[in-house]
Amino acid sequence: MTAFAAEAEAPAITVGRPHDSGAMKRLFEPSEVTLEETILGAWEALTAHGRAECPVCHGELVASGCETCGSQLA
């Protein structure tokens, strides 16, 4: 005899009611800087100043890549 566990997809949890203006909010908002914000910040600093902090190792990021770990933004 084989037992199967069926997982039901959990519904999304929202705060407020759909018909309330502006009441639909995410239950969990990020409290820290997101990966997207980190990469965009490095990209903007790199294009504006030619140098930025590497988002991987926190070394020196230049147009050709990180001088410490070799990571590149492309």
PDB file of C-alpha atoms in Angstrom:
ATOM      1  CA  MET A   1       0.000   0.000   0.000  1.00  0.00           C
ATOM      2  CA  THR A   2       1.381   3.392  -0.996  1.00  0.00           C
ATOM      3  CA  ALA A   3       0.480   6.634   0.727  1.00  0.00           C
ATOM      4  CA  PHE A   4       0.295   9.853  -1.254  1.00  0.00           C
ATOM      5  CA  ALA A   5       0.339  13.287   0.290  1.00  0.00           C
ATOM      6  CA  ALA A   6      -1.605  15.856  -1.645  1.00  0.00           C
ATOM      7  CA  GLU A   7      -0.609  19.452  -1.160  1.00  0.00           C
ATOM      8  CA  ALA A   8      -3.257  22.038  -1.756  1.00  0.00           C
ATOM      9  CA  GLU A   9      -2.090  25.351  -3.119  1.00  0.00           C
ATOM     10  CA  ALA A  10      -2.427  27.958  -0.404  1.00  0.00           C
ATOM     11  CA  PRO A  11      -4.329  31.105  -1.365  1.00  0.00           C
ATOM     12  CA  ALA A  12      -2.476  34.412  -1.352  1.00  0.00           C
ATOM     13  CA  ILE A  13      -2.913  36.364   1.854  1.00  0.00           C
ATOM     14  CA  THR A  14      -3.664  40.040   1.449  1.00  0.00           C
ATOM     15  CA  VAL A  15      -4.497  42.840   3.806  1.00  0.00           C
ATOM     16  CA  GLY A  16      -7.749  44.659   3.169  1.00  0.00           C
ATOM     17  CA  ARG A  17     -10.539  43.934   0.749  1.00  0.00           C
ATOM     18  CA  PRO A  18     -10.245  44.039  -3.041  1.00  0.00           C
ATOM     19  CA  HIS A  19     -13.013  46.640  -3.323  1.00  0.00           C
ATOM     20  CA  ASP A  20     -11.275  49.027  -0.873  1.00  0.00           C
ATOM     21  CA  SER A  21      -9.306  51.691  -2.713  1.00  0.00           C
ATOM     22  CA  GLY A  22      -5.588  51.097  -2.153  1.00  0.00           C
ATOM     23  CA  ALA A  23      -6.185  48.402   0.466  1.00  0.00           C
ATOM     24  CA  MET A  24      -4.448  45.594  -1.435  1.00  0.00           C
ATOM     25  CA  LYS A  25      -1.000  45.373   0.126  1.00  0.00           C
ATOM     26  CA  ARG A  26       1.552  42.629   0.391  1.00  0.00           C
ATOM     27  CA  LEU A  27       1.563  40.822   3.700  1.00  0.00           C
ATOM     28  CA  PHE A  28       5.355  40.838   3.889  1.00  0.00           C
ATOM     29  CA  GLU A  29       7.247  43.906   2.729  1.00  0.00           C
ATOM     30  CA  PRO A  30      11.040  43.654   2.461  1.00  0.00           C
ATOM     31  CA  SER A  31      12.656  45.407   5.404  1.00  0.00           C
ATOM     32  CA  GLU A  32      16.135  45.529   3.910  1.00  0.00           C
ATOM     33  CA  VAL A  33      17.666  46.429   0.577  1.00  0.00           C
ATOM     34  CA  THR A  34      16.610  43.997  -2.155  1.00  0.00           C
ATOM     35  CA  LEU A  35      18.972  42.329  -4.621  1.00  0.00           C
ATOM     36  CA  GLU A  36      17.469  44.430  -7.402  1.00  0.00           C
ATOM     37  CA  GLU A  37      18.189  47.659  -5.502  1.00  0.00           C
ATOM     38  CA  THR A  38      21.763  46.523  -4.785  1.00  0.00           C
ATOM     39  CA  ILE A  39      22.494  45.701  -8.440  1.00  0.00           C
ATOM     40  CA  LEU A  40      20.850  48.887  -9.725  1.00  0.00           C
ATOM     41  CA  GLY A  41      22.803  50.979  -7.209  1.00  0.00           C
ATOM     42  CA  ALA A  42      26.084  49.400  -8.305  1.00  0.00           C
ATOM     43  CA  TRP A  43      25.171  49.872 -11.968  1.00  0.00           C
ATOM     44  CA  GLU A  44      24.279  53.549 -11.437  1.00  0.00           C
ATOM     45  CA  ALA A  45      27.467  54.242  -9.453  1.00  0.00           C
ATOM     46  CA  LEU A  46      29.537  52.464 -12.078  1.00  0.00           C
ATOM     47  CA  THR A  47      28.063  54.476 -14.943  1.00  0.00           C
ATOM     48  CA  ALA A  48      28.208  57.782 -13.053  1.00  0.00           C
ATOM     49  CA  HIS A  49      31.635  57.477 -11.418  1.00  0.00           C
ATOM     50  CA  GLY A  50      33.398  54.650 -13.242  1.00  0.00           C
ATOM     51  CA  ARG A  51      33.752  52.746  -9.949  1.00  0.00           C
ATOM     52  CA  ALA A  52      31.368  51.076  -7.497  1.00  0.00           C
ATOM     53  CA  GLU A  53      31.325  48.631  -4.613  1.00  0.00           C
ATOM     54  CA  CYS A  54      31.085  45.054  -5.862  1.00  0.00           C
ATOM     55  CA  PRO A  55      27.714  43.566  -4.829  1.00  0.00           C
ATOM     56  CA  VAL A  56      29.369  40.137  -4.485  1.00  0.00           C
ATOM     57  CA  CYS A  57      32.539  40.686  -2.444  1.00  0.00           C
ATOM     58  CA  HIS A  58      32.397  44.442  -1.667  1.00  0.00           C
ATOM     59  CA  GLY A  59      35.663  44.981  -3.545  1.00  0.00           C
ATOM     60  CA  GLU A  60      36.342  47.594  -6.224  1.00  0.00           C
ATOM     61  CA  LEU A  61      34.048  47.256  -9.248  1.00  0.00           C
ATOM     62  CA  VAL A  62      35.197  48.964 -12.461  1.00  0.00           C
ATOM     63  CA  ALA A  63      33.866  48.798 -16.021  1.00  0.00           C
ATOM     64  CA  SER A  64      35.833  45.628 -16.773  1.00  0.00           C
ATOM     65  CA  GLY A  65      34.644  43.881 -13.600  1.00  0.00           C
ATOM     66  CA  CYS A  66      35.536  43.473  -9.951  1.00  0.00           C
ATOM     67  CA  GLU A  67      39.251  43.770  -9.290  1.00  0.00           C
ATOM     68  CA  THR A  68      38.967  41.350  -6.344  1.00  0.00           C
ATOM     69  CA  CYS A  69      36.618  38.520  -7.381  1.00  0.00           C
ATOM     70  CA  GLY A  70      36.217  39.051 -11.136  1.00  0.00           C
ATOM     71  CA  SER A  71      32.419  39.503 -11.094  1.00  0.00           C
ATOM     72  CA  GLN A  72      30.924  41.601 -13.894  1.00  0.00           C
ATOM     73  CA  LEU A  73      27.724  43.507 -14.418  1.00  0.00           C
ATOM     74  CA  ALA A  74      26.447  42.822 -17.904  1.00  0.00           C
TER      75      ALA A  74
END
